[in-house]
Amino acid sequence: EVQLVESGGGLVQPGGSLRLSCAASGFTARSVAMSWVRQPPGKGLEWVSIINAGAGITRYADSVKGRFTVSRDNAKNTLYLQMNRVKPEDTAVYYCGMGSGLGNALRGQGTQVTVSS
């Protein structure tokens, strides 16, 4: 069964850091592009970052560029999102997903990130 399970969310102060994990099973994560997307309170899904298959070229939304880093551990079949210098506007449920992670793409159950003092 193809499955994605996110973890690592929580409450963090503005300016702090957090690392999200996404454990993939039922397929080889390095063989497909994978994304992080998020859903802020009362809003729709927004794309955050993508790591391509193979060489793992990465891209980021302007809102997180320079603060967030996506990476992949092929041995653990796990995707990560390192979040640094977080802001209150980063508060959202974060999902990892196949491809763009949007629309009908397979996503995990999500992990809540709350940025607040």
mmCIF file of C-alpha atoms in Angstrom:
data_model
loop_
_atom_site.group_PDB
_atom_site.id
_atom_site.type_symbol
_atom_site.label_atom_id
_atom_site.label_comp_id
_atom_site.label_asym_id
_atom_site.label_seq_id
_atom_site.Cartn_x
_atom_site.Cartn_y
_atom_site.Cartn_z
ATOM 1 C CA GLU A 1 0.000 0.000 0.000
ATOM 2 C CA VAL A 2 1.323 3.428 -0.969
ATOM 3 C CA GLN A 3 1.367 5.622 2.125
ATOM 4 C CA LEU A 4 2.820 8.919 3.379
ATOM 5 C CA VAL A 5 3.045 9.723 7.088
ATOM 6 C CA GLU A 6 4.104 13.167 8.282
ATOM 7 C CA SER A 7 5.504 13.974 11.722
ATOM 8 C CA GLY A 8 7.456 16.644 13.570
ATOM 9 C CA GLY A 9 4.907 19.436 13.806
ATOM 10 C CA GLY A 10 4.232 21.408 16.952
ATOM 11 C CA LEU A 11 4.326 24.817 18.587
ATOM 12 C CA VAL A 12 7.364 26.978 17.841
ATOM 13 C CA GLN A 13 8.190 30.596 18.618
ATOM 14 C CA PRO A 14 8.729 33.119 15.836
ATOM 15 C CA GLY A 15 12.313 32.932 14.661
ATOM 16 C CA GLY A 16 12.656 29.322 15.765
ATOM 17 C CA SER A 17 13.215 26.120 13.832
ATOM 18 C CA LEU A 18 11.374 22.873 13.240
ATOM 19 C CA ARG A 19 12.013 19.800 11.098
ATOM 20 C CA LEU A 20 9.146 17.915 9.522
ATOM 21 C CA SER A 21 9.484 14.326 8.332
ATOM 22 C CA CYS A 22 7.483 12.354 5.791
ATOM 23 C CA ALA A 23 7.933 8.592 5.815
ATOM 24 C CA ALA A 24 7.042 6.974 2.500
ATOM 25 C CA SER A 25 6.055 3.331 2.093
ATOM 26 C CA GLY A 26 4.888 1.191 -0.803
ATOM 27 C CA PHE A 27 7.058 3.013 -3.329
ATOM 28 C CA THR A 28 10.584 4.410 -3.694
ATOM 29 C CA ALA A 29 10.537 8.105 -2.818
ATOM 30 C CA ARG A 30 13.637 8.961 -4.866
ATOM 31 C CA SER A 31 11.864 7.723 -8.020
ATOM 32 C CA VAL A 32 9.194 10.431 -7.989
ATOM 33 C CA ALA A 33 9.010 14.149 -7.438
ATOM 34 C CA MET A 34 7.638 14.970 -4.015
ATOM 35 C CA SER A 35 6.342 18.190 -2.541
ATOM 36 C CA TRP A 36 5.464 19.853 0.705
ATOM 37 C CA VAL A 37 2.220 21.796 0.690
ATOM 38 C CA ARG A 38 0.421 23.575 3.515
ATOM 39 C CA GLN A 39 -3.038 24.730 4.463
ATOM 40 C CA PRO A 40 -3.206 27.824 6.662
ATOM 41 C CA PRO A 41 -6.275 28.240 8.880
ATOM 42 C CA GLY A 42 -9.328 29.093 6.782
ATOM 43 C CA LYS A 43 -7.415 28.971 3.501
ATOM 44 C CA GLY A 44 -6.760 26.522 0.682
ATOM 45 C CA LEU A 45 -3.727 24.383 -0.007
ATOM 46 C CA GLU A 46 -0.601 26.218 -1.060
ATOM 47 C CA TRP A 47 2.518 24.692 -2.537
ATOM 48 C CA VAL A 48 5.702 25.143 -0.473
ATOM 49 C CA SER A 49 8.533 23.144 -2.001
ATOM 50 C CA ILE A 50 9.384 20.306 -4.377
ATOM 51 C CA ILE A 51 12.294 17.908 -4.725
ATOM 52 C CA ASN A 52 12.619 16.226 -8.096
ATOM 53 C CA ALA A 53 13.253 12.549 -8.682
ATOM 54 C CA GLY A 54 16.795 11.298 -9.094
ATOM 55 C CA ALA A 55 19.228 14.174 -8.655
ATOM 56 C CA GLY A 56 16.849 15.889 -6.253
ATOM 57 C CA ILE A 57 16.734 19.389 -7.699
ATOM 58 C CA THR A 58 14.714 21.595 -5.357
ATOM 59 C CA ARG A 59 12.414 24.586 -5.758
ATOM 60 C CA TYR A 60 10.643 26.790 -3.233
ATOM 61 C CA ALA A 61 7.731 29.182 -2.987
ATOM 62 C CA ASP A 62 8.900 32.781 -2.655
ATOM 63 C CA SER A 63 7.323 32.963 0.795
ATOM 64 C CA VAL A 64 9.732 30.340 2.209
ATOM 65 C CA LYS A 65 12.799 30.695 -0.024
ATOM 66 C CA GLY A 66 15.947 31.101 2.024
ATOM 67 C CA ARG A 67 14.249 29.855 5.211
ATOM 68 C CA PHE A 68 13.039 26.321 4.393
ATOM 69 C CA THR A 69 15.059 23.421 2.990
ATOM 70 C CA VAL A 70 13.636 20.220 1.513
ATOM 71 C CA SER A 71 15.754 17.086 1.507
ATOM 72 C CA ARG A 72 15.432 13.340 1.090
ATOM 73 C CA ASP A 73 17.104 10.396 2.825
ATOM 74 C CA ASN A 74 17.020 7.626 0.245
ATOM 75 C CA ALA A 75 18.121 4.958 2.712
ATOM 76 C CA LYS A 76 15.202 5.785 5.004
ATOM 77 C CA ASN A 77 12.764 6.535 2.144
ATOM 78 C CA THR A 78 11.924 9.724 4.004
ATOM 79 C CA LEU A 79 11.391 13.339 2.969
ATOM 80 C CA TYR A 80 12.230 16.254 5.266
ATOM 81 C CA LEU A 81 11.386 19.940 5.511
ATOM 82 C CA GLN A 82 13.769 21.977 7.642
ATOM 83 C CA MET A 83 12.000 25.162 8.678
ATOM 84 C CA ASN A 84 14.190 27.999 9.976
ATOM 85 C CA ARG A 85 13.350 31.584 11.018
ATOM 86 C CA VAL A 86 9.676 30.678 11.107
ATOM 87 C CA LYS A 87 7.005 33.366 11.056
ATOM 88 C CA PRO A 88 3.414 33.434 12.355
ATOM 89 C CA GLU A 89 2.228 33.244 8.743
ATOM 90 C CA ASP A 90 3.884 29.828 8.472
ATOM 91 C CA THR A 91 1.149 28.460 10.777
ATOM 92 C CA ALA A 92 -0.619 25.707 8.844
ATOM 93 C CA VAL A 93 -1.197 21.997 8.488
ATOM 94 C CA TYR A 94 1.737 20.697 6.460
ATOM 95 C CA TYR A 95 1.386 17.780 4.067
ATOM 96 C CA CYS A 96 3.847 15.889 1.942
ATOM 97 C CA GLY A 97 2.558 14.692 -1.386
ATOM 98 C CA MET A 98 3.534 13.016 -4.616
ATOM 99 C CA GLY A 99 4.256 15.281 -7.545
ATOM 100 C CA SER A 100 3.001 18.802 -6.852
ATOM 101 C CA GLY A 101 1.084 17.618 -3.825
ATOM 102 C CA LEU A 102 -1.925 19.582 -5.020
ATOM 103 C CA GLY A 103 -5.271 18.558 -6.491
ATOM 104 C CA ASN A 104 -5.825 14.823 -6.447
ATOM 105 C CA ALA A 105 -2.196 14.004 -5.640
ATOM 106 C CA LEU A 106 -1.618 11.474 -2.873
ATOM 107 C CA ARG A 107 -0.888 13.223 0.421
ATOM 108 C CA GLY A 108 -0.382 12.150 4.001
ATOM 109 C CA GLN A 109 -2.603 13.002 6.939
ATOM 110 C CA GLY A 110 -0.717 16.199 7.713
ATOM 111 C CA THR A 111 1.077 17.648 10.725
ATOM 112 C CA GLN A 112 0.128 20.891 12.471
ATOM 113 C CA VAL A 113 2.697 23.667 12.763
ATOM 114 C CA THR A 114 1.817 26.625 14.960
ATOM 115 C CA VAL A 115 4.123 29.641 15.147
ATOM 116 C CA SER A 116 3.294 31.766 18.152
ATOM 117 C CA SER A 117 4.914 33.413 21.129
#
